[in-house]
Short mmCIF file of C-alpha atoms in Angstrom, two decimals:
data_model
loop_
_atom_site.label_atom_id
_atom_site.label_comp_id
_atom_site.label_asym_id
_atom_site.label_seq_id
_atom_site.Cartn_x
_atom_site.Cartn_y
_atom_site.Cartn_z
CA UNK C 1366 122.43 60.02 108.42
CA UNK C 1367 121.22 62.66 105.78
CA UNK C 1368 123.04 66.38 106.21
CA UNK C 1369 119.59 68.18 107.27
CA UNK C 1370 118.97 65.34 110.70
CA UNK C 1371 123.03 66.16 111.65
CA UNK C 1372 122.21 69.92 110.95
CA UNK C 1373 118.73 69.77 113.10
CA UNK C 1374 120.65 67.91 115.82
CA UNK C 1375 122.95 70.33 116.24
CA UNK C 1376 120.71 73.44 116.23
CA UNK C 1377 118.56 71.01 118.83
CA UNK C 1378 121.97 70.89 120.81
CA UNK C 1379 122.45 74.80 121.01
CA UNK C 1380 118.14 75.61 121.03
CA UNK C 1381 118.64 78.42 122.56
CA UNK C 1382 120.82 80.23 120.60
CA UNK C 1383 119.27 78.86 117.95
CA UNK C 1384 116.07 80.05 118.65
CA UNK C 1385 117.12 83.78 119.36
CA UNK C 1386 119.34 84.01 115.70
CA UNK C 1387 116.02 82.22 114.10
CA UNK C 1388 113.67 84.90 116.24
CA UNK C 1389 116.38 87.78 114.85
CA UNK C 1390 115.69 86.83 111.18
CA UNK C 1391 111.84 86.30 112.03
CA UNK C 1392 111.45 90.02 113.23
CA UNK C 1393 113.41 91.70 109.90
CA UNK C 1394 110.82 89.21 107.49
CA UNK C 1395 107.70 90.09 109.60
CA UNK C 1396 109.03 93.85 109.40
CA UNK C 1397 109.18 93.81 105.49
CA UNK C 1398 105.99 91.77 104.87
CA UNK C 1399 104.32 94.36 106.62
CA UNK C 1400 106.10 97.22 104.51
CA UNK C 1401 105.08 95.26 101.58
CA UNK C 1402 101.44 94.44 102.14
CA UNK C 1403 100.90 98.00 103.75
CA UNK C 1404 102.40 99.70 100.74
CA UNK C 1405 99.89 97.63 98.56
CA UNK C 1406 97.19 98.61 100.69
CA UNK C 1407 98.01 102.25 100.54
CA UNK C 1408 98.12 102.25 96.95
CA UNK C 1409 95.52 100.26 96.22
CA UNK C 1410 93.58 102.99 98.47
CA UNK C 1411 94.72 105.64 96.58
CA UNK C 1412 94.05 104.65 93.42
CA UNK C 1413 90.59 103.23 93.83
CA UNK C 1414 89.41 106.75 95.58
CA UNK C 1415 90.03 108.75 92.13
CA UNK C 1416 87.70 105.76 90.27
CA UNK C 1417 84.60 106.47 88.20
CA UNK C 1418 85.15 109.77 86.69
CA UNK C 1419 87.62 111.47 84.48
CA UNK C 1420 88.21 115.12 85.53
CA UNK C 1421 87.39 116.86 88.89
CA UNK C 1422 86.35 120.48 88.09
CA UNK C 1423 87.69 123.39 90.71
CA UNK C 1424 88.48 126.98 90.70
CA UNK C 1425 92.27 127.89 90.64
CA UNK C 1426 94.79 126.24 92.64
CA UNK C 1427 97.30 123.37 93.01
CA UNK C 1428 95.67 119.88 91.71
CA UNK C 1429 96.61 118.41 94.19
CA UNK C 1430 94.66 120.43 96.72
CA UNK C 1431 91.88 119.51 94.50
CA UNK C 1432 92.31 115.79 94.45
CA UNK C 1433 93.08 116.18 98.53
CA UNK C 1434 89.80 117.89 99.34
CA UNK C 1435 87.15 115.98 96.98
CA UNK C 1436 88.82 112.97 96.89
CA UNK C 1437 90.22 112.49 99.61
CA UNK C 1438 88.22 115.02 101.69
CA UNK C 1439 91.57 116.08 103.28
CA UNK C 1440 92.48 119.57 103.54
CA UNK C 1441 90.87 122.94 102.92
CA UNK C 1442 88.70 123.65 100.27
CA UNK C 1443 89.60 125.93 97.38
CA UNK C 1444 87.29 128.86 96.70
CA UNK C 1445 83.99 127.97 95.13
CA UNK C 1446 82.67 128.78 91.42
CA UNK C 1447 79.72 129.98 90.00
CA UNK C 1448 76.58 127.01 90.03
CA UNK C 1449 76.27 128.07 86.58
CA UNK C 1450 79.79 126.34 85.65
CA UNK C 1451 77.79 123.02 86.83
CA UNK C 1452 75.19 123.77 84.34
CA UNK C 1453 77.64 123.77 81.19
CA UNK C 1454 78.37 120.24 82.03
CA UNK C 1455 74.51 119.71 82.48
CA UNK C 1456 72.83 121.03 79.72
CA UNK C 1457 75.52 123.61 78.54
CA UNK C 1458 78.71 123.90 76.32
CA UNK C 1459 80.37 120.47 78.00
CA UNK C 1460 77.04 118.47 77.60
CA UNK C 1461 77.87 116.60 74.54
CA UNK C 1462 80.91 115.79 75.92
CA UNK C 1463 79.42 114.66 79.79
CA UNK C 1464 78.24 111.65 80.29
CA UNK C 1465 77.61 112.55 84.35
CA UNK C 1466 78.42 115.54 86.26
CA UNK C 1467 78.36 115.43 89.95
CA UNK C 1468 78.37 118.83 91.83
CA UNK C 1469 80.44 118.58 95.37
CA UNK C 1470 80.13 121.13 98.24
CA UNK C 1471 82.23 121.38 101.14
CA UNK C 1472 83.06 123.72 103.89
CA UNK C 1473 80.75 121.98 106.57
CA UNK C 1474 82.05 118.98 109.25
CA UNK C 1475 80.67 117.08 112.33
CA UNK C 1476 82.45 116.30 115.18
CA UNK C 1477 82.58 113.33 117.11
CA UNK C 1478 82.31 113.66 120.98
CA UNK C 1479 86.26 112.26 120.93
CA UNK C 1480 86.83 115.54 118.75
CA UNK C 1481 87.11 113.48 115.75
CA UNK C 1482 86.28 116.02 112.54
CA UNK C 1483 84.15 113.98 109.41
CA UNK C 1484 83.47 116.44 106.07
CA UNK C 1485 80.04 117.05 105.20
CA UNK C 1486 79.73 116.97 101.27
CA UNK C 1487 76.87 118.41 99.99
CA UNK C 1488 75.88 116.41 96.28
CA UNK C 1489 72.96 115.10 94.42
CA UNK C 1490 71.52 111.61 94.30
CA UNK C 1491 73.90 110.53 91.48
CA UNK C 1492 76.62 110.30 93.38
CA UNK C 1493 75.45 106.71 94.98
CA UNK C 1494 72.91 106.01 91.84
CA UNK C 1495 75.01 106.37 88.60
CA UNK C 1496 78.87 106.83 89.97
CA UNK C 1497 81.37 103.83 90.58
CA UNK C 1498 84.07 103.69 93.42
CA UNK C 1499 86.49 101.36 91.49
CA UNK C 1500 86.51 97.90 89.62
CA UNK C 1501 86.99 94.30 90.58
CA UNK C 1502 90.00 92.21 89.97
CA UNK C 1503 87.82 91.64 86.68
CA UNK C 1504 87.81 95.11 85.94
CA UNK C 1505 84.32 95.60 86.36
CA UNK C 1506 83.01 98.53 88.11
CA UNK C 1507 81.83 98.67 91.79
CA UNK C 1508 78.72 100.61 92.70
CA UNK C 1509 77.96 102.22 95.77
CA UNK C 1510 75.53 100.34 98.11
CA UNK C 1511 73.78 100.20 101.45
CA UNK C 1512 74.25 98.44 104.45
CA UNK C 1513 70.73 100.36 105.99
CA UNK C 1514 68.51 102.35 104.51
CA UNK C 1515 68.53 103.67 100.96
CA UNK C 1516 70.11 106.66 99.22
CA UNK C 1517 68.53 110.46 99.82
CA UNK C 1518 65.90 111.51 97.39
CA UNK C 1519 66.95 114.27 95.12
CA UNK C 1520 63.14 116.07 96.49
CA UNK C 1521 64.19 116.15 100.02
CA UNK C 1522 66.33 118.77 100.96
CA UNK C 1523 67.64 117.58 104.65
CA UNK C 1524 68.15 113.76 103.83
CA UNK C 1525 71.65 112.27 104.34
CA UNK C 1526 73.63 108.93 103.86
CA UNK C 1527 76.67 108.48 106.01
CA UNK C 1528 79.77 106.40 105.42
CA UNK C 1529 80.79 103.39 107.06
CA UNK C 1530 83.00 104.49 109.12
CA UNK C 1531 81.51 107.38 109.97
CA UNK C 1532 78.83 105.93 111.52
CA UNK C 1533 81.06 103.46 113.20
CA UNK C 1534 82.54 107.03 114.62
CA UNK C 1535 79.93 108.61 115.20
CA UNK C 1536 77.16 106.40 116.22
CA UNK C 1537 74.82 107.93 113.53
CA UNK C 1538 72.27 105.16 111.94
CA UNK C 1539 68.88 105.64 109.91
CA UNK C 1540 66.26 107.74 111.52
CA UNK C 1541 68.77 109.73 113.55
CA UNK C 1542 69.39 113.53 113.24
CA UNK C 1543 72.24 115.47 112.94
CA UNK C 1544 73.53 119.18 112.93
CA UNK C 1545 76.79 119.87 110.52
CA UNK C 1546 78.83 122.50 112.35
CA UNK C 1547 79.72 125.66 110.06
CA UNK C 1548 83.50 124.90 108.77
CA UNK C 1549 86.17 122.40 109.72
CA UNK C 1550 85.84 123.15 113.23
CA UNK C 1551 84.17 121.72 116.78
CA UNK C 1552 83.46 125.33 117.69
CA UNK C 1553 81.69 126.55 114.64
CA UNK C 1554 77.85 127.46 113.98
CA UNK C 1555 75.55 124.73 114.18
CA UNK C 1556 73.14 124.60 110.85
CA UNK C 1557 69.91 123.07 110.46
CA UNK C 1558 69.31 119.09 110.87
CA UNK C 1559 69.73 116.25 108.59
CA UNK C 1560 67.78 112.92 108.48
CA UNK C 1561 70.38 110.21 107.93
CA UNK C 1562 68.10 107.94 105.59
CA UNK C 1563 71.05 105.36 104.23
CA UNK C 1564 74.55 103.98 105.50
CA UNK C 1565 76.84 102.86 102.99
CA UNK C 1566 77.84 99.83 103.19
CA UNK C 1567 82.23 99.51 103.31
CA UNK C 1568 83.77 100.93 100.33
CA UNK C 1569 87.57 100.87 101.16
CA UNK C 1570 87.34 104.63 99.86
CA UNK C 1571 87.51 108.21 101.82
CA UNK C 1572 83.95 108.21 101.18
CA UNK C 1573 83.31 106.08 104.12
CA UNK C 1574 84.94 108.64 106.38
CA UNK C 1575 82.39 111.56 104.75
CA UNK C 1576 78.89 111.98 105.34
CA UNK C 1577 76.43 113.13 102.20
CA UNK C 1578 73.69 115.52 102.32
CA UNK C 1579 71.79 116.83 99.45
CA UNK C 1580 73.04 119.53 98.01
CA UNK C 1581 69.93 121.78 98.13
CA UNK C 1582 69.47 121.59 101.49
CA UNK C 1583 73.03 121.93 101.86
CA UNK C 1584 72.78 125.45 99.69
CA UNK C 1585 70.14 126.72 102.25
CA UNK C 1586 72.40 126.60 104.92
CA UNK C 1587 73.72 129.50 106.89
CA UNK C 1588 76.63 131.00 105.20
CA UNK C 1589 76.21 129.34 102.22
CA UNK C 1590 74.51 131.41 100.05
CA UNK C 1591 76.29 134.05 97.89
CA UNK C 1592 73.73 137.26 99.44
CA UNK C 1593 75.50 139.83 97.23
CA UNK C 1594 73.62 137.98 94.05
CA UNK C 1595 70.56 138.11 96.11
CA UNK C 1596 69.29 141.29 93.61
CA UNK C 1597 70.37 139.07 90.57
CA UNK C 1598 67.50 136.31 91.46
CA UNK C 1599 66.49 136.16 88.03
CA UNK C 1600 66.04 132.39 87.43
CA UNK C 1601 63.59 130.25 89.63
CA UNK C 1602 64.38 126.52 90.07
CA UNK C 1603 62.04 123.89 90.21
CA UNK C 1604 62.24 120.63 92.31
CA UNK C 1605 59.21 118.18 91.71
CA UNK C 1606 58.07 116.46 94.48
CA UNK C 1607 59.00 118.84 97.21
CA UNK C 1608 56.86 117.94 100.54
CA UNK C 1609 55.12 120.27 101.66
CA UNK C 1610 56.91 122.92 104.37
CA UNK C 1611 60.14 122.71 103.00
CA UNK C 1612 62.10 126.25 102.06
CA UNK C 1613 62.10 126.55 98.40
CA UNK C 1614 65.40 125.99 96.23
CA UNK C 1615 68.38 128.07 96.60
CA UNK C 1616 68.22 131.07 93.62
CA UNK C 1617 70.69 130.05 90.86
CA UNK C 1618 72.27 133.83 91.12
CA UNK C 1619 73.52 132.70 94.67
CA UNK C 1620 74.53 129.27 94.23
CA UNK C 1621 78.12 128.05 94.47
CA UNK C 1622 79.43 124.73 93.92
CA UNK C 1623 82.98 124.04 95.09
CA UNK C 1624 83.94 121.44 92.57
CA UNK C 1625 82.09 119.17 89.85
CA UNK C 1626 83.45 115.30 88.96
CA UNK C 1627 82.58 114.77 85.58
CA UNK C 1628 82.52 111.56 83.52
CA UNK C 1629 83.39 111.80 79.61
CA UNK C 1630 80.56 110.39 76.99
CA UNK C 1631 82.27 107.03 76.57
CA UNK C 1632 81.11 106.71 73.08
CA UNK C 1633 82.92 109.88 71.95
CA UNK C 1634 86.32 109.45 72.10
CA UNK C 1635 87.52 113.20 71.98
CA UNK C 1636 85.35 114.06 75.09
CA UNK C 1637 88.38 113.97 77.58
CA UNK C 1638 90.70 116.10 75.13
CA UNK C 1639 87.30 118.50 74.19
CA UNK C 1640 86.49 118.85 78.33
CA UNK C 1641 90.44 119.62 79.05
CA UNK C 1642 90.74 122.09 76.31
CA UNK C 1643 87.74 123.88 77.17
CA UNK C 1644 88.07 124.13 80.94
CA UNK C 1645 91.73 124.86 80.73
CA UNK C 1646 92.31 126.71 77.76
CA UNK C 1647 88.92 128.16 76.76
CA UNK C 1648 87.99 131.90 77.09
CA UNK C 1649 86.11 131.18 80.40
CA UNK C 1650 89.26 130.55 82.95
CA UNK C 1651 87.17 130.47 86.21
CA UNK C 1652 87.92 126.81 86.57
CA UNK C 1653 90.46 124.29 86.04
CA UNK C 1654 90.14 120.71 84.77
CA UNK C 1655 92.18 117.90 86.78
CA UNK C 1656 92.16 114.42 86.06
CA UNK C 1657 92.70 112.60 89.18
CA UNK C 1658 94.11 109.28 88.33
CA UNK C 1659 96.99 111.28 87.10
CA UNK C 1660 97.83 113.25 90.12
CA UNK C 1661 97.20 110.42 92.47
CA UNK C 1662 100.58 108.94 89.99
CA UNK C 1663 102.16 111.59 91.04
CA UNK C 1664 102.07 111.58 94.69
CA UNK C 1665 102.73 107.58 94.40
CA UNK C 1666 105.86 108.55 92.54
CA UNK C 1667 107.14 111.60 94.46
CA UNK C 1668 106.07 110.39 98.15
CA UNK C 1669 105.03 106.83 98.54
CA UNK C 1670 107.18 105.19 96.60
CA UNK C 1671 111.16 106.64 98.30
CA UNK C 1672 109.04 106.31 101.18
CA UNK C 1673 108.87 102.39 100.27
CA UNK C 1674 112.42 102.52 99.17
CA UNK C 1675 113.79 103.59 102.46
CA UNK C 1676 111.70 101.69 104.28
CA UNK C 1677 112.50 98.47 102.43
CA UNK C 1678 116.34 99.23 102.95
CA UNK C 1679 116.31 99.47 106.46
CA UNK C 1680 114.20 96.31 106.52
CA UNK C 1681 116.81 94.83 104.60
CA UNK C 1682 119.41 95.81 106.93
CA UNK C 1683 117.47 94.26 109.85
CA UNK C 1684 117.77 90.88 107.50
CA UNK C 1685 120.90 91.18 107.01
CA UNK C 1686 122.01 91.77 110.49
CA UNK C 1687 120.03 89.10 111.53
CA UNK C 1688 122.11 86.77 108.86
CA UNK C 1689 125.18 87.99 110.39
CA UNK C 1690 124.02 86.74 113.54
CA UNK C 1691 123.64 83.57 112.00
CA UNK C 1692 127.11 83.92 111.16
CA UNK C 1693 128.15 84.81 114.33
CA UNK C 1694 126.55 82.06 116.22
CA UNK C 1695 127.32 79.36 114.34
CA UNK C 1696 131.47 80.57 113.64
CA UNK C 1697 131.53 81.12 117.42
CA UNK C 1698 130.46 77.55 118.10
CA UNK C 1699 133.12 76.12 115.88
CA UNK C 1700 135.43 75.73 118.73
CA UNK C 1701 132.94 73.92 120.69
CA UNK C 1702 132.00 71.58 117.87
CA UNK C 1703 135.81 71.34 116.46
CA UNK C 1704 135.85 67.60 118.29
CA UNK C 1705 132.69 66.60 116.94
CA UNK C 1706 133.92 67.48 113.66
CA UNK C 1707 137.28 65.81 113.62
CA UNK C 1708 135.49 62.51 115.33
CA UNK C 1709 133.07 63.04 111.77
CA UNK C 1710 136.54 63.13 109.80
CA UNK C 1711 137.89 60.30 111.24
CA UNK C 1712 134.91 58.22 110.55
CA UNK C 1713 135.05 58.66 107.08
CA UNK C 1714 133.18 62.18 106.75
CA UNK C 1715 134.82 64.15 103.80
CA UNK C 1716 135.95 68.11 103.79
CA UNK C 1717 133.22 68.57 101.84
CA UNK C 1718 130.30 66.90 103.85
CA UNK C 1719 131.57 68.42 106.91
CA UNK C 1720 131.28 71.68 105.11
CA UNK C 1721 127.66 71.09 103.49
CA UNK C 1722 126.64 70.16 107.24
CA UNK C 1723 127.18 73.91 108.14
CA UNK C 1724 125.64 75.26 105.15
CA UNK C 1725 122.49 73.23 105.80
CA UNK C 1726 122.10 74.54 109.38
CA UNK C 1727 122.74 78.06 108.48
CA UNK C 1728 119.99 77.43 105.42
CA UNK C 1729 117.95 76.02 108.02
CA UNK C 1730 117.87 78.64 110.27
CA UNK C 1731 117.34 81.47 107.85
CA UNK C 1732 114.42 79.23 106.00
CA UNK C 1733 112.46 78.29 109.66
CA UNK C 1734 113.70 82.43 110.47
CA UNK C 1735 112.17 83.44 107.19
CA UNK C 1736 108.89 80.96 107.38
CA UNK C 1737 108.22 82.15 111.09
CA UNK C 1738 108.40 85.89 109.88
CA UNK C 1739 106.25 85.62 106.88
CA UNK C 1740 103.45 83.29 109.21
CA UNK C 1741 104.51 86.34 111.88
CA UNK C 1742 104.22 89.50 109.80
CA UNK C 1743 100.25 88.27 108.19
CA UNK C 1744 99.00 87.12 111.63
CA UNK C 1745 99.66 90.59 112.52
CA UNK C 1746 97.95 92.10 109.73
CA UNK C 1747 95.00 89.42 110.65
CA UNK C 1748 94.59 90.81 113.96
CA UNK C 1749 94.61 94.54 113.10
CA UNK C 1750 92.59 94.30 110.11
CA UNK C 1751 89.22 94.06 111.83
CA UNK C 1752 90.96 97.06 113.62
CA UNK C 1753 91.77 98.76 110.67
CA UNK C 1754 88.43 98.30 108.47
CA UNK C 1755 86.46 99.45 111.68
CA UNK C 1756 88.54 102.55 112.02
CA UNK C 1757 88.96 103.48 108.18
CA UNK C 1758 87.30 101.46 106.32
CA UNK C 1759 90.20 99.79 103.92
CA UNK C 1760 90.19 95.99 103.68
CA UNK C 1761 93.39 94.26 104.44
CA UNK C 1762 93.85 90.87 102.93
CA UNK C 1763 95.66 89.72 105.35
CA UNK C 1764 96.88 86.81 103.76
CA UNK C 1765 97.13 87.52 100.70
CA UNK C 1766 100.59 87.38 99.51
CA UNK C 1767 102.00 88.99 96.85
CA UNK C 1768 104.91 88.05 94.61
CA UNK C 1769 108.04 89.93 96.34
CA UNK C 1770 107.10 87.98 99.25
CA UNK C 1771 107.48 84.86 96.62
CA UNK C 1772 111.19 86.18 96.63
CA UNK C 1773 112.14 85.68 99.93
CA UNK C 1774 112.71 82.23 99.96
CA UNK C 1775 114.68 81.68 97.11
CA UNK C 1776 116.87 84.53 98.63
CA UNK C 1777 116.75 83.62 102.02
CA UNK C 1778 118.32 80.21 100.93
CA UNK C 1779 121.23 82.37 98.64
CA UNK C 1780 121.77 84.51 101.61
CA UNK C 1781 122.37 81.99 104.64
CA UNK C 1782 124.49 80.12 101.94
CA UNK C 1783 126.76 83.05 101.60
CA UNK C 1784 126.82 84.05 105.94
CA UNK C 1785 127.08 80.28 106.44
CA UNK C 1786 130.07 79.90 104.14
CA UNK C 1787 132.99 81.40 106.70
CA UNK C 1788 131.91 78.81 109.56
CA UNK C 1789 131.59 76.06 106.68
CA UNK C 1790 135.28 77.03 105.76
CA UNK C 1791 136.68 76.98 109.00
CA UNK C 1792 134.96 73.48 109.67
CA UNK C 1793 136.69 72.41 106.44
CA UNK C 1794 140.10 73.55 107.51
CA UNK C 1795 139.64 71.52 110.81
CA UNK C 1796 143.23 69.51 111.43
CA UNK C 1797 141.85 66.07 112.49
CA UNK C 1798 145.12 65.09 114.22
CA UNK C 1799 145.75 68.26 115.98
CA UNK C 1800 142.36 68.24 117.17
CA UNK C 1801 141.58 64.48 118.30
CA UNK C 1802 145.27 64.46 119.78
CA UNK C 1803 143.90 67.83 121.76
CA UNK C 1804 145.74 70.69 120.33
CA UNK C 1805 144.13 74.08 120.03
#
C-alpha cells in the first residue's frame, strides 16, 4: 500500500479533526488570494484612470490634490485659472507642443435620493471623441464608448453623458433631465437642467462614477461666471450650430476652467520637456504642470504598497498558525496511533517509511487546505464581482490568477514538510517492543 492511501486512511480515521486543521489553512489561503487579487485590482484601477494624456494642468497646490480631483474626482477642487490658459494649449504658446487639450470644470454634484454625492464635470466633446481611458493587454488604447445614446454635441449647451455607474446610482438614462446642485453638497442651489443624451458604457475608471456636461452650458451656470470681468467682455465667442433659444456663450473675460489634460504632439519628442518647462518654470506661474502617471507611482509606493505588506504578513501568520495546527493535531494523535505504528514496524515497515507516512499526511492536508482556499478565496471574488462592477464599475477577474498565487503550492508543500517533521520524528523514535508489549 503506497504512503499517500495509509496517509488518506488515517486523516479518513480522524475526519473531523482533519477537516477543521484543513478548514484552518483554507481560511489564511482564501484570506491572501483575496489580498492579492484585490491589490491587483486596485492598482490596475489606479493606473488606468491617469491613461491617455500626459500632464493635467491646475492652479497652485499639492499634485496630488490635482490628480485626486480630475482624476479621480475625489476631493475638493483647487482654485480655477483664467480660460485664457486653455487657449495657449489651443491655439497659443503650447500649441505646437499639444496634440489635445481637454478643459475640466468642477465644483457642481448630484445627489442620489440615498445621499450618494456624483461630480458633475463640465468638458467638451473631446473628452469621449479623441481621449483614451487606458490600453489592452496588447497595449493598444481603449476609447470611450456608449452603452445608450451618443456623446453631447459640442453646439448644445445643456446635453450630458453619464457614467455607468452613475446611472446605475442614480437611475438617470437618455431622455431624462437632471438639475446639478451648486457645490459638493445635497443642500446646495439647484442650476438649470441637463438632457442626458449618452451613457457610457463600463470603463473600470472614476469616470463611470462622474457625470459630463458640456462645458458651455456648464459656464452659464449660476455662480460660475467670474462677474468682476463682466466690464472686460471684450472678445465674443462663436459656437456654430447653436439652436435657436439657447443663451449665448459665456464671455471669454469671465471664463474659468479649473484644470486642462493635455496630450503631447507624439511626433515631437521634446513636447513633454517644452510643456513642463513652460508651465512650471516659464514667466507665467498661474498654473502648474503634473504628470499623472507619476504621482499615481507615488501613492502606490507610499500607501498601497506597506498597506499590501502588512496585510500580506498577517495573512501569512494566519498560514502559519494554521500549519501549526497541523502540527498540533497530528503530534497530539501520536499517542493514539503509537500501536498502529509499532504493528507497521513489526511487519516490516522501516523508520523511514513510518516517518514519510506522516510527512505525506501533513503535505496532504496543507495541499487539500491550500487547494480549498485558493477554489475558496476566487468563488468569493466571483460572487461579489457582479456586486462590485454594479457599484463601481471595476472589473474583477475573478479567476484570473496571478503568479504569487503560482507560489503557494510549491510552498505549501515546503511548509507542511517542515510542521510535519516533529510528529514524523516522534513516529520514528517509536520503541516497537515497549509499545506492542504495552508500555507507555
Amino acid at each position: 500500500m503506497s504512503y499517500f492511501k495509509i496517509a488518506w486512511r488515517n486523516m479518513q480515521e480522524r475526519a473531523l479533526a482533519s477537516s477543521l486543521t484543513g478548514l484552518s489553512m483554507a481560511l489564511g489561503v482564501a484570506l491572501m488570494v483575496l489580498v492579492l487579487v484585490i491589490h491587483e485590482v486596485v492598482v490596475a484601477q489606479l493606473s488606468n484612470d491617469a491613461q491617455g494624456y500626459n500632464f493635467i494642468v491646475a492652479g497652485k497646490g499639492s499634485p496630488y490634490e490635482i490628480v485626486l480631483t480630475t482624476v479621480f474626482h475625489v476631493g475638493k477642487p483647487l482654485y480655477p485659472i483664467p480660460w485664457k490658459y486653455y487657449q495657449k494649449f489651443v491655439d497659443g504658446e503650447f500649441a505646437q507642443y499639444t496634440d489635445l487639450a481637454v478643459p475640466i470644470c468642477l465644483g457642481d454634484s448630484y445627489p442620489t435620493e440615498d445621499g450618494q454625492l456624483f461630480r458633475v464635470v463640465g468638458t467638451t466633446p473631446e473628452m469621449f471623441d479623441e481621449l483614451s481611458y487606458g490600453a489592452d493587454s496588447a497595449g493598444n488604447e481603449l476609447k470611450y464608448e456608449f452603452s445608450s445614446g451618443r456623446n453631447f454635441r459640442k453646439s448644445h449647451f445643456f446635453e450630458a453623458v453619464v457614467g455607468s455607474v452613475a446611472a446605475n446610482r442614480t437611475g438617470l438614462k437618455v431622455g431624462d433631465r437632471f438639475r446639478p446642485s451648486h457645490g459638493m453638497s445635497a443642500d446646495g442651489d439647484k442650476h438649470d437642467e441637463f438632457e442626458v443624451v449618452g451613457i457610457l458604457a463600463p470603463t473600470g475608471t472614476a469616470n463611470d462614477r462622474a457625470l459630463f456636461v458640456n462645458v458651455e452650458g456648464f459656464l452659464l451656470l449660476d455662480g460660475h461666471a467670474r462677474a468682476d470681468r463682466a466690464a472686460e467682455d471684450t472678445e465674443p465667442v462663436v459656437v456654430e450650430g447653436a439652436p435657436p433659444g439657447q443663451p449665448a456663450p459665456l464671455p471669454i473675460a469671465q471664463r474659468e476652467v479649473t484644470s486642462i489634460l493635455v496630450r503631447c504632439d507624439p511626433e515631437q519628442m521634446m513636447a513633454p520637456m517644452a510643456i513642463d518647462m513652460g508651465v512650471n518654470k516659464g514667466d507665467d506661474l498661474t498654473a502648474q504642470a503634473v504628470a499623472p502617471v507619476t504621482v499615481v507611482e507615488r501613492l502606490q509606493s507610499s500607501f498601497l504598497a506597506p498597506m499590501r505588506l502588512i496585510l500580506l504578513v498577517l495573512t501569512v501568520m494566519i498560514v502559519i498558525v494554521a500549519g501549526i495546527s497541523i502540527l498540533v493535531s497530528i503530534y497530539n494523535s501520536m499517542s493514539e496511533r503509537s500501536h498502529d505504528i509499532a504493528v507497521m514496524r513489526a511487519l516490516g515497515a522501516s523508520r523511514n517509511a513510518v516517518m514519510a507516512v506522516i510527512l505525506v499526511e501533513s503535505i496532504l492536508l496543507s495541499l487539500l487546505g491550500g487547494i480549498a482556499g485558493l477554489l475558496l478565496g476566487h468563488g468569493v471574488l466571483a460572487l461579489a464581482s457582479p456586486v462590485v462592477e454594479y457599484y463601481t464599475g471595476v472589473t474583477v477577474r475573478a479567476w484570473s490568477f496571478s503568479w504569487q498565487e503560482m507560489l503557494l503550492v510549491p510552498g505549501l508543500v515546503t511548509f507542511a514538510a517542515l510542521v510535519g517533521f516533529l510528529p514524523a520524528l516522534s513516529a520514528y523514535r517509536t520503541d516497537v517492543a515497549k509499545t506492542l508489549g504495552g508500555a507507555r
